[in-house]
Structure formats: C-alpha cells, structure tokens
CSV table of C-alpha atoms in Angstrom, one decimal:
chain,number,residue,atom,x,y,z
A,283,UNK,CA,0.0,0.0,-0.1
A,284,UNK,CA,1.4,3.6,-0.9
A,285,UNK,CA,2.4,5.4,2.3
A,286,UNK,CA,0.3,8.4,1.0
A,287,UNK,CA,-2.7,6.3,1.3
A,288,UNK,CA,-1.9,5.6,4.9
A,289,UNK,CA,-1.2,9.2,5.7
A,290,UNK,CA,-4.0,11.2,3.6
A,291,UNK,CA,-6.5,8.6,3.4
A,292,UNK,CA,-5.9,6.5,6.6
A,293,UNK,CA,-6.4,3.3,4.6
A,294,UNK,CA,-5.3,0.1,6.6
A,295,UNK,CA,-6.6,-3.2,5.9
A,296,UNK,CA,-8.1,-5.3,8.8
A,297,UNK,CA,-6.8,-8.8,9.5
A,298,UNK,CA,-9.5,-11.4,9.1
A,299,UNK,CA,-9.2,-12.9,12.8
A,300,UNK,CA,-9.8,-9.0,14.0
A,301,UNK,CA,-12.9,-9.0,11.6
A,302,UNK,CA,-14.3,-12.1,13.0
A,303,UNK,CA,-13.7,-11.0,16.6
A,304,UNK,CA,-15.4,-7.6,16.0
A,305,UNK,CA,-18.6,-9.2,14.3
A,306,UNK,CA,-18.7,-11.6,17.1
A,307,UNK,CA,-18.5,-8.6,19.8
A,308,UNK,CA,-21.2,-6.8,18.0
A,309,UNK,CA,-23.5,-9.7,18.1
A,310,UNK,CA,-23.4,-10.3,14.4
A,311,UNK,CA,-23.8,-14.0,14.6
A,312,UNK,CA,-25.9,-16.9,13.5
A,313,UNK,CA,-29.5,-16.7,14.6
A,314,UNK,CA,-29.5,-12.9,15.3
A,315,UNK,CA,-28.9,-11.4,11.8
A,316,UNK,CA,-32.0,-12.5,9.6
A,317,UNK,CA,-33.4,-9.5,7.9
A,318,UNK,CA,-31.1,-7.1,9.8
A,319,UNK,CA,-29.6,-4.0,8.0
A,320,UNK,CA,-25.5,-4.0,8.5
A,321,UNK,CA,-23.3,-1.2,7.3
A,322,UNK,CA,-19.7,-0.7,6.8
A,323,UNK,CA,-19.3,3.0,6.1
A,324,UNK,CA,-15.5,2.8,5.2
A,325,UNK,CA,-15.5,-0.8,3.4
A,326,UNK,CA,-12.4,-0.6,1.5
A,327,UNK,CA,-11.9,-3.8,-0.4
A,328,UNK,CA,-14.7,-5.6,1.8
A,329,UNK,CA,-12.9,-7.2,4.8
A,330,UNK,CA,-15.8,-6.7,7.0
A,331,UNK,CA,-18.4,-7.2,4.2
A,332,UNK,CA,-17.0,-10.6,2.7
A,333,UNK,CA,-17.3,-12.0,6.3
A,334,UNK,CA,-20.6,-10.7,6.9
A,335,UNK,CA,-21.9,-12.1,3.4
A,336,UNK,CA,-20.3,-15.5,4.4
A,337,UNK,CA,-22.1,-15.6,7.9
A,338,UNK,CA,-25.4,-14.3,6.4
A,339,UNK,CA,-25.5,-17.1,3.8
A,340,UNK,CA,-24.8,-19.9,6.2
A,341,UNK,CA,-27.3,-18.7,8.6
A,342,UNK,CA,-30.0,-18.3,5.8
A,343,UNK,CA,-29.3,-21.8,4.4
A,344,UNK,CA,-29.5,-23.5,7.7
A,345,UNK,CA,-33.3,-22.4,7.5
A,346,UNK,CA,-34.0,-22.6,4.0
A,347,UNK,CA,-32.6,-23.5,0.5
A,348,UNK,CA,-34.2,-20.6,-1.5
A,349,UNK,CA,-31.2,-19.0,-3.3
A,350,UNK,CA,-33.3,-16.5,-4.8
A,351,UNK,CA,-34.5,-15.2,-1.7
A,352,UNK,CA,-31.0,-15.2,-0.2
A,353,UNK,CA,-29.8,-13.3,-3.0
A,354,UNK,CA,-32.6,-10.5,-2.7
A,355,UNK,CA,-31.8,-10.4,1.1
A,356,UNK,CA,-28.2,-9.9,0.7
A,357,UNK,CA,-29.0,-6.9,-1.8
A,358,UNK,CA,-31.4,-5.5,0.6
A,359,UNK,CA,-29.7,-5.9,4.0
A,360,UNK,CA,-26.0,-5.5,3.5
A,361,UNK,CA,-24.7,-2.0,2.8
A,362,UNK,CA,-21.2,-0.3,2.3
A,363,UNK,CA,-19.8,3.1,1.5
A,364,UNK,CA,-16.2,3.6,-0.2
A,365,UNK,CA,-14.9,6.8,-1.3
A,366,UNK,CA,-12.2,5.2,-3.8
A,367,UNK,CA,-13.9,4.0,-6.8
A,368,UNK,CA,-11.2,1.3,-7.5
A,369,UNK,CA,-11.4,0.0,-3.9
A,370,UNK,CA,-15.4,-0.1,-4.2
A,371,UNK,CA,-15.1,-2.1,-7.4
A,372,UNK,CA,-12.6,-4.6,-5.8
A,373,UNK,CA,-15.0,-4.7,-2.8
A,374,UNK,CA,-18.0,-5.8,-5.4
A,375,UNK,CA,-15.6,-8.5,-6.9
A,376,UNK,CA,-14.7,-10.0,-3.4
A,377,UNK,CA,-18.2,-10.2,-2.6
A,378,UNK,CA,-19.1,-11.9,-5.9
A,379,UNK,CA,-16.5,-14.6,-5.0
A,380,UNK,CA,-17.9,-15.1,-1.6
A,381,UNK,CA,-21.5,-15.2,-3.0
A,382,UNK,CA,-20.3,-17.7,-5.8
A,383,UNK,CA,-19.4,-20.3,-3.1
A,384,UNK,CA,-23.1,-20.5,-2.1
A,385,UNK,CA,-24.4,-20.7,-5.8
A,386,UNK,CA,-25.1,-17.0,-6.3
A,387,UNK,CA,-24.3,-14.9,-9.2
A,388,UNK,CA,-25.0,-11.3,-10.5
A,389,UNK,CA,-26.0,-9.9,-7.3
A,390,UNK,CA,-26.5,-6.0,-7.4
A,391,UNK,CA,-24.5,-5.2,-4.1
A,392,UNK,CA,-25.5,-1.9,-2.2
A,393,UNK,CA,-21.9,-0.6,-2.2
A,394,UNK,CA,-22.0,3.1,-2.6
A,395,UNK,CA,-18.9,5.1,-4.1
A,396,UNK,CA,-19.1,8.1,-2.3
A,397,UNK,CA,-17.9,10.2,0.6
A,398,UNK,CA,-19.5,8.4,3.7
A,399,UNK,CA,-19.4,11.9,5.7
A,400,UNK,CA,-21.8,13.2,3.0
A,401,UNK,CA,-24.3,10.4,3.0
A,402,UNK,CA,-27.5,10.7,4.8
A,403,UNK,CA,-29.7,8.1,3.3
A,404,UNK,CA,-28.8,5.4,5.9
A,405,UNK,CA,-29.3,7.6,9.0
A,406,UNK,CA,-31.4,5.7,11.3
A,407,UNK,CA,-31.5,2.6,9.5
A,408,UNK,CA,-28.6,0.4,10.4
A,409,UNK,CA,-29.4,-2.5,12.9
A,410,UNK,CA,-25.4,-3.0,12.9
A,411,UNK,CA,-22.5,-0.5,12.1
A,412,UNK,CA,-19.3,-2.1,11.9
A,413,UNK,CA,-15.8,-1.4,10.5
A,414,UNK,CA,-12.4,0.0,10.9
A,415,UNK,CA,-12.7,3.7,10.0
A,416,UNK,CA,-9.7,5.7,8.5
A,417,UNK,CA,-6.6,6.3,10.6
A,418,UNK,CA,-5.7,10.0,9.5
A,419,UNK,CA,-5.5,13.5,10.9
A,420,UNK,CA,-8.2,15.8,9.5
A,421,UNK,CA,-5.6,18.4,8.4
A,422,UNK,CA,-3.9,15.8,6.1
A,423,UNK,CA,-7.2,15.4,4.3
A,424,UNK,CA,-6.8,16.2,0.7
A,425,UNK,CA,-10.4,17.3,-0.2
A,426,UNK,CA,-12.5,16.3,2.7
A,427,UNK,CA,-11.6,18.9,5.4
A,428,UNK,CA,-14.3,21.3,5.3
A,429,UNK,CA,-17.0,18.2,5.2
A,430,UNK,CA,-15.4,16.8,8.2
A,431,UNK,CA,-15.3,19.9,10.3
A,432,UNK,CA,-19.0,20.1,10.0
A,433,UNK,CA,-19.3,17.2,12.4
A,434,UNK,CA,-19.6,18.1,16.2
A,435,UNK,CA,-17.0,15.5,17.2
A,436,UNK,CA,-14.4,17.1,14.9
A,437,UNK,CA,-14.3,20.5,16.7
A,438,UNK,CA,-11.2,20.2,18.7
A,439,UNK,CA,-8.3,21.1,16.6
A,440,UNK,CA,-6.3,18.5,15.1
A,441,UNK,CA,-8.9,16.0,15.3
A,442,UNK,CA,-8.4,12.4,13.8
A,443,UNK,CA,-10.8,11.3,11.0
A,444,UNK,CA,-11.9,8.2,12.9
A,445,UNK,CA,-13.6,10.2,15.6
A,446,UNK,CA,-15.9,11.7,13.1
A,447,UNK,CA,-16.8,8.2,12.0
A,448,UNK,CA,-18.1,7.4,15.4
A,449,UNK,CA,-20.5,10.3,15.1
A,450,UNK,CA,-21.4,9.1,11.6
A,451,UNK,CA,-22.0,5.6,12.9
A,452,UNK,CA,-24.4,7.1,16.0
A,453,UNK,CA,-26.3,8.8,13.1
A,454,UNK,CA,-26.8,5.6,11.1
A,455,UNK,CA,-27.8,3.2,13.9
A,456,UNK,CA,-31.3,2.5,14.5
A,457,UNK,CA,-32.7,4.7,17.3
A,458,UNK,CA,-33.5,1.4,19.4
A,459,UNK,CA,-31.6,-1.8,19.3
A,460,UNK,CA,-29.0,-0.7,17.0
A,461,UNK,CA,-25.3,-1.7,17.7
A,462,UNK,CA,-22.1,-0.5,16.5
A,463,UNK,CA,-18.6,-1.9,16.8
A,464,UNK,CA,-15.5,-0.1,15.5
A,465,UNK,CA,-11.8,-1.0,15.4
A,466,UNK,CA,-9.9,2.4,16.0
A,467,UNK,CA,-6.9,3.8,18.0
A,468,UNK,CA,-7.3,3.7,21.7
A,469,UNK,CA,-6.2,7.4,22.0
A,470,UNK,CA,-9.6,8.7,22.1
A,471,UNK,CA,-9.9,7.5,25.7
A,472,UNK,CA,-7.9,10.3,26.9
A,473,UNK,CA,-7.1,12.6,24.0
A,474,UNK,CA,-8.0,16.3,23.6
A,475,UNK,CA,-9.4,15.2,20.2
A,476,UNK,CA,-11.7,12.6,21.9
A,477,UNK,CA,-13.3,15.0,24.4
A,478,UNK,CA,-16.5,15.8,22.6
A,479,UNK,CA,-16.9,11.9,21.8
A,480,UNK,CA,-16.3,11.2,25.5
A,481,UNK,CA,-18.8,13.7,26.6
A,482,UNK,CA,-21.5,12.5,24.2
A,483,UNK,CA,-20.7,8.9,25.6
A,484,UNK,CA,-21.1,10.1,29.2
A,485,UNK,CA,-24.3,11.9,28.4
A,486,UNK,CA,-25.9,8.9,26.5
A,487,UNK,CA,-24.3,6.1,28.5
A,488,UNK,CA,-24.3,4.0,25.1
A,489,UNK,CA,-20.8,2.2,25.5
A,490,UNK,CA,-21.4,-1.2,26.2
A,491,UNK,CA,-18.2,-3.0,25.7
A,492,UNK,CA,-14.3,-2.5,25.3
A,493,UNK,CA,-11.7,-4.9,24.0
A,494,UNK,CA,-8.4,-3.1,24.5
A,495,UNK,CA,-5.7,-4.7,22.3
A,496,UNK,CA,-3.0,-3.0,24.5
A,497,UNK,CA,0.6,-3.5,23.1
A,498,UNK,CA,-0.8,-6.1,20.5
A,499,UNK,CA,-0.4,-4.3,17.2
A,500,UNK,CA,-2.6,-5.9,14.6
A,501,UNK,CA,-1.8,-3.6,11.9
A,502,UNK,CA,1.4,-2.6,10.1
A,503,UNK,CA,1.3,0.9,11.6
A,504,UNK,CA,2.6,2.4,14.7
A,505,UNK,CA,-0.9,2.5,16.3
A,506,UNK,CA,-2.5,0.8,19.5
A,507,UNK,CA,-6.1,-0.1,19.0
A,508,UNK,CA,-9.4,-1.0,20.8
A,509,UNK,CA,-12.7,-2.4,19.6
A,510,UNK,CA,-15.6,-0.4,21.1
A,511,UNK,CA,-19.1,-1.7,21.2
A,512,UNK,CA,-22.1,0.8,21.3
A,513,UNK,CA,-25.6,0.3,21.6
A,514,UNK,CA,-28.7,2.5,21.0
A,515,UNK,CA,-31.9,2.7,23.1
A,516,UNK,CA,-32.0,2.2,26.7
A,517,UNK,CA,-28.6,3.4,28.4
A,518,UNK,CA,-26.1,0.7,29.1
A,519,UNK,CA,-25.8,-0.1,32.8
A,520,UNK,CA,-22.4,-1.1,32.5
A,521,UNK,CA,-19.3,-1.7,30.4
A,522,UNK,CA,-17.6,-5.0,29.8
A,523,UNK,CA,-14.0,-4.6,29.7
A,524,UNK,CA,-11.8,-7.1,27.9
A,525,UNK,CA,-8.2,-7.2,26.8
A,526,UNK,CA,-6.8,-9.1,23.6
A,527,UNK,CA,-4.8,-12.4,23.6
A,528,UNK,CA,-2.6,-11.8,20.6
A,529,UNK,CA,-1.3,-15.4,20.6
A,530,UNK,CA,-4.7,-16.9,20.9
A,531,UNK,CA,-6.5,-14.3,18.8
A,532,UNK,CA,-9.2,-13.6,21.2
A,533,UNK,CA,-10.7,-11.6,23.9
A,534,UNK,CA,-10.1,-12.0,27.7
A,535,UNK,CA,-12.8,-10.8,30.0
A,536,UNK,CA,-11.4,-8.6,32.7
A,537,UNK,CA,-14.0,-6.5,34.6
A,538,UNK,CA,-17.6,-5.3,34.4
A,539,UNK,CA,-17.4,-1.6,35.1
A,540,UNK,CA,-20.0,1.2,36.1
A,541,UNK,CA,-19.8,4.4,34.2
A,542,UNK,CA,-18.4,6.2,37.3
A,543,UNK,CA,-15.7,3.5,37.4
A,544,UNK,CA,-13.8,4.2,34.2
A,545,UNK,CA,-14.5,8.0,34.0
A,546,UNK,CA,-11.6,9.8,35.8
A,547,UNK,CA,-12.0,13.5,35.3
A,548,UNK,CA,-12.5,14.1,31.6
A,549,UNK,CA,-10.8,10.9,30.7
A,550,UNK,CA,-11.6,7.0,30.3
A,551,UNK,CA,-9.4,4.5,31.8
A,552,UNK,CA,-10.2,0.8,31.5
A,553,UNK,CA,-8.7,-1.7,34.1
A,554,UNK,CA,-9.5,-3.7,37.3
A,555,UNK,CA,-11.5,-1.8,40.0
A,556,UNK,CA,-8.4,-1.6,42.3
A,557,UNK,CA,-6.4,0.0,39.5
A,558,UNK,CA,-9.2,2.5,38.8
A,559,UNK,CA,-9.4,3.4,42.4
A,560,UNK,CA,-5.8,4.2,42.6
A,561,UNK,CA,-5.9,5.9,39.4
A,562,UNK,CA,-8.7,8.2,40.5
A,563,UNK,CA,-7.0,8.9,43.9
A,564,UNK,CA,-3.7,10.0,42.2
A,565,UNK,CA,-5.4,12.2,39.4
A,566,UNK,CA,-8.0,13.8,41.8
A,567,UNK,CA,-5.4,15.5,43.8
A,568,UNK,CA,-5.8,19.3,43.6
A,569,UNK,CA,-3.6,20.6,46.6
A,570,UNK,CA,-0.7,23.0,46.2
A,571,UNK,CA,1.8,21.0,44.4
A,572,UNK,CA,5.2,20.1,46.0
A,573,UNK,CA,7.0,19.7,42.6
A,574,UNK,CA,6.6,20.8,39.2
A,575,UNK,CA,7.1,18.8,35.9
A,576,UNK,CA,8.0,20.5,32.7
A,577,UNK,CA,9.2,19.7,29.2
A,578,UNK,CA,12.7,20.3,28.4
A,579,UNK,CA,14.4,22.8,25.7
A,580,UNK,CA,12.6,22.7,22.2
A,581,UNK,CA,15.4,24.1,20.0
A,582,UNK,CA,13.8,22.6,17.0
A,583,UNK,CA,17.2,22.4,15.5
A,584,UNK,CA,19.1,20.1,18.0
A,585,UNK,CA,21.9,19.2,15.5
A,586,UNK,CA,23.0,23.0,15.4
A,587,UNK,CA,22.3,24.0,19.0
A,588,UNK,CA,23.4,20.7,20.8
A,589,UNK,CA,26.9,19.0,20.4
A,590,UNK,CA,30.7,19.6,20.9
A,591,UNK,CA,31.9,22.9,19.8
A,592,UNK,CA,35.3,24.4,19.2
A,593,UNK,CA,34.3,27.3,21.7
A,594,UNK,CA,32.8,27.3,25.3
A,595,UNK,CA,31.5,30.9,25.4
A,596,UNK,CA,27.9,31.1,25.0
A,597,UNK,CA,27.3,27.6,25.7
A,598,UNK,CA,26.1,25.6,28.7
A,599,UNK,CA,26.1,22.0,29.9
A,600,UNK,CA,22.9,20.2,28.9
A,601,UNK,CA,21.6,16.6,29.5
A,602,UNK,CA,19.2,14.5,27.3
A,603,UNK,CA,16.7,13.1,29.5
A,604,UNK,CA,15.8,10.3,27.4
A,605,UNK,CA,19.4,8.9,27.6
A,606,UNK,CA,21.1,10.6,30.7
A,607,UNK,CA,24.0,11.7,28.3
A,608,UNK,CA,25.8,15.1,28.9
A,609,UNK,CA,26.5,17.5,26.0
A,610,UNK,CA,27.1,21.1,25.2
A,611,UNK,CA,24.2,23.4,24.3
A,612,UNK,CA,24.4,26.9,22.5
A,613,UNK,CA,22.5,29.1,25.0
A,614,UNK,CA,21.7,32.5,23.2
A,615,UNK,CA,20.2,33.9,26.4
A,616,UNK,CA,21.4,35.5,29.5
A,617,UNK,CA,21.4,34.1,33.3
A,618,UNK,CA,17.7,35.6,33.6
A,619,UNK,CA,16.5,33.6,30.4
A,620,UNK,CA,16.3,36.9,28.3
A,621,UNK,CA,17.3,36.5,24.6
A,622,UNK,CA,20.7,38.0,23.8
A,623,UNK,CA,20.4,39.9,20.7
A,624,UNK,CA,22.6,38.6,17.5
A,625,UNK,CA,24.4,42.3,17.5
A,626,UNK,CA,25.2,41.8,20.9
A,627,UNK,CA,26.5,38.2,20.1
A,628,UNK,CA,28.6,39.6,17.2
A,629,UNK,CA,30.3,42.1,19.6
A,630,UNK,CA,31.0,39.9,22.5
A,631,UNK,CA,31.3,36.3,21.1
A,632,UNK,CA,32.6,36.5,17.4
A,633,UNK,CA,33.0,32.7,17.2
A,634,UNK,CA,29.5,32.2,18.2
A,635,UNK,CA,28.3,34.7,15.8
A,636,UNK,CA,30.5,33.0,12.8
A,637,UNK,CA,28.9,29.6,13.7
A,638,UNK,CA,25.5,31.3,13.5
A,639,UNK,CA,26.1,32.9,10.2
A,640,UNK,CA,27.3,29.5,9.0
A,641,UNK,CA,24.0,28.0,9.9
A,642,UNK,CA,21.6,31.1,9.2
A,643,UNK,CA,20.1,29.5,6.3
A,644,UNK,CA,19.1,26.3,8.1
A,645,UNK,CA,18.1,28.1,11.3
A,646,UNK,CA,15.7,30.6,9.1
A,647,UNK,CA,14.3,27.8,6.7
A,648,UNK,CA,14.3,24.5,8.6
A,649,UNK,CA,12.0,25.5,11.3
A,650,UNK,CA,9.6,27.8,9.2
A,651,UNK,CA,10.2,30.5,12.0
A,652,UNK,CA,8.2,33.6,11.0
A,653,UNK,CA,10.4,35.8,13.2
A,654,UNK,CA,13.4,36.2,10.8
A,655,UNK,CA,15.1,38.7,13.1
A,656,UNK,CA,15.4,36.1,15.8
A,657,UNK,CA,16.3,33.2,13.9
A,658,UNK,CA,19.3,32.4,16.0
A,659,UNK,CA,17.1,31.7,19.2
A,660,UNK,CA,15.3,28.4,20.1
A,661,UNK,CA,12.2,27.6,18.4
A,662,UNK,CA,10.3,27.7,21.6
A,663,UNK,CA,10.8,29.4,24.9
A,664,UNK,CA,9.9,26.3,27.2
A,665,UNK,CA,12.5,25.4,29.9
A,666,UNK,CA,14.6,28.6,29.3
A,667,UNK,CA,13.4,30.3,32.6
A,668,UNK,CA,14.2,27.2,34.5
A,669,UNK,CA,18.0,27.1,33.7
A,670,UNK,CA,19.2,29.0,36.7
A,671,UNK,CA,17.3,26.4,39.1
A,672,UNK,CA,18.3,23.0,40.1
A,673,UNK,CA,16.4,20.2,38.5
A,674,UNK,CA,16.1,16.5,38.0
A,675,UNK,CA,15.9,15.1,34.4
A,676,UNK,CA,13.8,12.1,33.8
A,677,UNK,CA,13.2,10.0,30.8
A,678,UNK,CA,9.5,9.5,29.7
A,679,UNK,CA,9.6,5.8,28.1
A,680,UNK,CA,9.9,2.7,30.4
A,681,UNK,CA,9.0,-0.9,30.4
A,682,UNK,CA,10.2,-1.6,34.0
A,683,UNK,CA,11.5,0.2,37.1
A,684,UNK,CA,15.1,-0.5,35.8
A,685,UNK,CA,14.3,1.6,32.9
A,686,UNK,CA,13.8,4.9,34.9
A,687,UNK,CA,16.6,7.4,34.5
A,688,UNK,CA,17.0,10.2,37.0
A,689,UNK,CA,19.8,12.7,36.6
A,690,UNK,CA,20.5,15.7,38.9
A,691,UNK,CA,20.8,18.9,37.0
A,692,UNK,CA,22.6,21.8,38.9
A,693,UNK,CA,21.7,25.3,38.3
A,694,UNK,CA,23.0,26.8,35.1
A,695,UNK,CA,22.6,23.6,33.2
A,696,UNK,CA,19.7,22.7,30.9
A,697,UNK,CA,17.6,19.7,29.8
A,698,UNK,CA,16.5,18.6,26.5
A,699,UNK,CA,14.9,15.5,25.0
A,700,UNK,CA,12.3,14.8,27.7
A,701,UNK,CA,11.2,16.1,30.9
A,702,UNK,CA,12.4,17.4,34.3
A,703,UNK,CA,11.3,18.0,37.8
A,704,UNK,CA,11.5,21.4,39.6
A,705,UNK,CA,11.7,20.8,43.3
A,706,UNK,CA,13.4,21.9,46.4
A,707,UNK,CA,12.8,18.5,47.8
A,708,UNK,CA,15.5,15.9,48.5
A,709,UNK,CA,16.7,13.9,45.4
A,710,UNK,CA,16.6,10.8,47.2
A,711,UNK,CA,12.8,11.2,48.2
A,712,UNK,CA,11.9,11.9,44.6
A,713,UNK,CA,14.0,8.8,43.6
A,714,UNK,CA,12.3,6.7,46.1
A,715,UNK,CA,8.6,7.8,44.9
A,716,UNK,CA,9.8,7.3,41.1
A,717,UNK,CA,12.0,4.2,41.1
A,718,UNK,CA,9.2,2.1,42.5
A,719,UNK,CA,6.7,-0.7,41.5
A,720,UNK,CA,3.8,2.0,42.4
A,721,UNK,CA,5.0,4.2,39.9
A,722,UNK,CA,5.3,1.4,37.3
A,723,UNK,CA,1.6,0.3,38.2
A,724,UNK,CA,0.6,3.9,37.7
A,725,UNK,CA,2.2,4.4,34.3
A,726,UNK,CA,1.0,1.0,33.2
A,727,UNK,CA,-2.8,2.0,34.3
A,728,UNK,CA,-2.3,5.3,31.8
A,729,UNK,CA,-2.1,2.8,28.7
A,730,UNK,CA,0.1,4.9,26.7
A,731,UNK,CA,1.6,2.3,24.5
A,732,UNK,CA,4.8,2.2,22.8
A,733,UNK,CA,6.5,-0.6,20.8
A,734,UNK,CA,8.5,-3.2,22.5
A,735,UNK,CA,6.5,-3.3,25.6
A,736,UNK,CA,7.1,0.2,26.6
A,737,UNK,CA,4.9,2.9,28.1
A,738,UNK,CA,5.2,6.4,28.0
A,739,UNK,CA,3.9,9.4,30.1
A,740,UNK,CA,3.7,13.3,30.0
A,741,UNK,CA,4.6,16.1,32.4
A,742,UNK,CA,1.2,16.3,33.6
A,743,UNK,CA,1.0,12.6,34.5
A,744,UNK,CA,4.1,12.5,36.3
A,745,UNK,CA,3.6,15.7,38.4
A,746,UNK,CA,0.1,14.4,39.5
A,747,UNK,CA,1.9,11.0,40.7
A,748,UNK,CA,4.7,12.7,42.4
A,749,UNK,CA,2.6,15.0,44.2
A,750,UNK,CA,0.3,12.4,45.5
A,751,UNK,CA,3.2,9.9,46.3
A,752,UNK,CA,5.3,12.5,48.1
A,753,UNK,CA,2.5,13.5,50.4
A,754,UNK,CA,1.6,9.9,50.9
A,755,UNK,CA,5.0,9.0,52.0
A,756,UNK,CA,5.4,12.1,54.0
A,757,UNK,CA,2.2,11.2,56.1
A,758,UNK,CA,3.4,7.5,56.4
A,759,UNK,CA,6.8,8.7,57.7
A,760,UNK,CA,5.1,10.9,60.3
C-alpha cells in the first residue's frame, strides 16, 4: 500500500481474525442477523462485508434453501460505502467471489461509491454498524477537510478522522436496538481530540463494551487499537471490559465497570477496580503541588544547538532526559532567560556569531520561523527560564523500574529531549517515589503504549503522581 494512502486517506486493511472478533463482539452471529441491516461505511475492499456475507449465507441456508430469496436479502440488508472507486469495485468483486461459493451470481450489491461523511440516506436505518474507519488527521485530508469539520466531534483542533466516524455511526444506527462495533486507535480514551466524543458517551451512556488490544499491534502501523461496542435505545448499565490475547487471537474478560468506575476527570481509563480506584486517587489531587514537572528545551534544531563545539563561550552543559547523556548546548540567552540579540553576540562572542552565520539558512528555513530577526534563538521558549534552578531530568519511556533514569541537573545547566522535575525536595525522596513498583503500576494504568512493551507518560502525568506519592510518603513517615 502506498504510504500516501496511509497518511492522506487512512487506509489500513483489517486482518480476518480481527474482523471475526469484531463481528462476534457486535453480536453479528448466526441466529441474530436475519433481515437485519448492516453497514460498513468505510469498506475498502470489503474485509468486513465478505465475512458478513459468509455468515449471512450460512445462517440463511440453515433455515431454507431458496437461493433467490437469499440473493434478494443480501442486496437489501448488506450495505457499504467507499470513497475510492477502485476499492469499491474490488469490494464488489470480492463479494461476488464469496457469494459464488453459495451458488449465487450477478448480485447487485449496495456498495455506494461516495464520501460517507456526505451520505445521509442510511441515517437511523442500521441494525449494525461495523468497521475499521480511516486513521488520518483531518488536517492531512486532501479534499474532505471542510466536510469533516462540520461534525460536532471534529471541533477540537487536530482531530483524527476516525473520531468523526463514531458520530457518523451513531447517526446511522437505529434509534432503538442498534449496535456499532468499531476498531480504532485507543487514543480517544484520553486525548483532547476525543473530548467531545467522551462527553457524548457520558451523556448517552451508550458504550457497552471495550476490547483493549493493549501492546498488541494488529496493523503494520504505529497505532494501538481498541474495539468499542455501542448500543442505542436504553442506556447501558455497565461496560464489559476485555483485553486481547494476541497469541490466541481472542478477547479475555477482565471486569464489568459502571460508568463512574472508568470516568476519571474528563478522561476514560479501563482496568480492574483496584487499579481504577488508585488512578482516581492520584489524578484527583488538587492541593498545592510540591513539585512541578516540565518539558525540556525545544530548540527545533538540536543538530545545530547541541553537540561539541570549538568554543565554550555562549554554551551551557545540557543533559538529554531520554538517555542521561551530557552534551554542550549553545544558549543564546542571559542568566535571567532573556534573549541575547544577535548584534550583541557579534560584539562579545565572534566565534559563536560566525557559527550562527554558517547555519543561518538552515535556522531560518528548516523551522519555518516567522520571526526572521530572531532566527538564532530556540524554536520555543520552554525550559529557558528554569536554567538557573536545580532540576532532575527524567526519561518518559519505560518498560520496568530499571528503565527509569533520574539525573540531578545543577543550576546553570539545561535539559532537552524529555522531562524535568523542579523541586527543592531531597533528590533521594523523589528517587524513592519514582523508582518504585507503585510508579510503574501507575504508568501502566495510563495505557500510553509504545512498541517493544514500553509505556510513555507526559509532564502532567508524572506531576500528579509525584505530588500524590510524596505527600503519602510524608504522611506515612510521620
């Protein structure tokens, strides 16, 4: 598949075992599907629809052998939408091949070649909506940006297109008794882009089940997926939470959760009750913080600003949080964090000035900096004001406790490539709080997966934990 199709169209094909798991999770099974409308509104070459046709045919023929009636029902109750004409045609051909195994020919499939976001004819008609919607940022859409931004779920800046397909699916479902099961990135649980979706779910209580694939990657793409099940009509009393066994290719039941269990602030977290209670306690703390956690330098041109130089004036020592390695960093600011004008550098530090001139074109162009007069400065101002304070650098990608790297950073030095902690508390206390199984448990509960079994976390995540844990340790010691 061309990489442009992944980036600009979000086309990622679904493996058959995951199609089968999703349909089973939705209840699209023999005995429950006769004369029920089913829709895949981003059908591609028909991964879901082919399995749907197979299930429908086998179910029908268990009850009767009227192939003419079967053909009529397939044409009436199975629906798809695909924006790419070539993919839509391939879908029809694949469906023909499945139907032929049951002695059926020349069917007129209801596969619409269209932009699903502009189709309203199926609204409120579907018993089942299933699929794997496109994984693409709305801002990368070639021609559909304006259409996508009309959806209420797409009003939060850099929204992902798959979130819009949740809204589209809710619109297509029958008002009572409809079901929708979608395979999507799990990022909507806690992302800013997913906040309107989460509010909708909280208001309607229509989420009925979650299968979290966790670290298992079903697609050849750097995304971590979940299968979400929704129902229409009466609110769901609870949500059944499953994980996924990648080796056995099946879901594993974990917990039955009330809505109050998995809603933590404005975000959704899925785990056992004990973990969720712990997570809620950590993230609900609103006392005056004992520590602050921030992002390090963002020069946006580390290859120019960080390294080893033939001069020392105008540089400071800097540590890379992700590795704990020390380097030199050109620092065009004074002790108070104020920018030093280029003319002043020219007078007081000719070697540094000559270095800047040698890299002027790259600094002006590579970062798309609109302020061409201050092209010699960092791309962003974060962490500059804290150079005069002592800090602790910390990496933000871990798999176990042994991966945690804490580096004391003296005043006058900087941090880049990760996070740092600002606190007057003793380093050993902070180390004790972070280099612990308690912190590892917390990080895992956030479910920010990375390849190789790793987890990541942000500045706010660690700040909340540290303030909770340091206070708890202080109370225990007292």
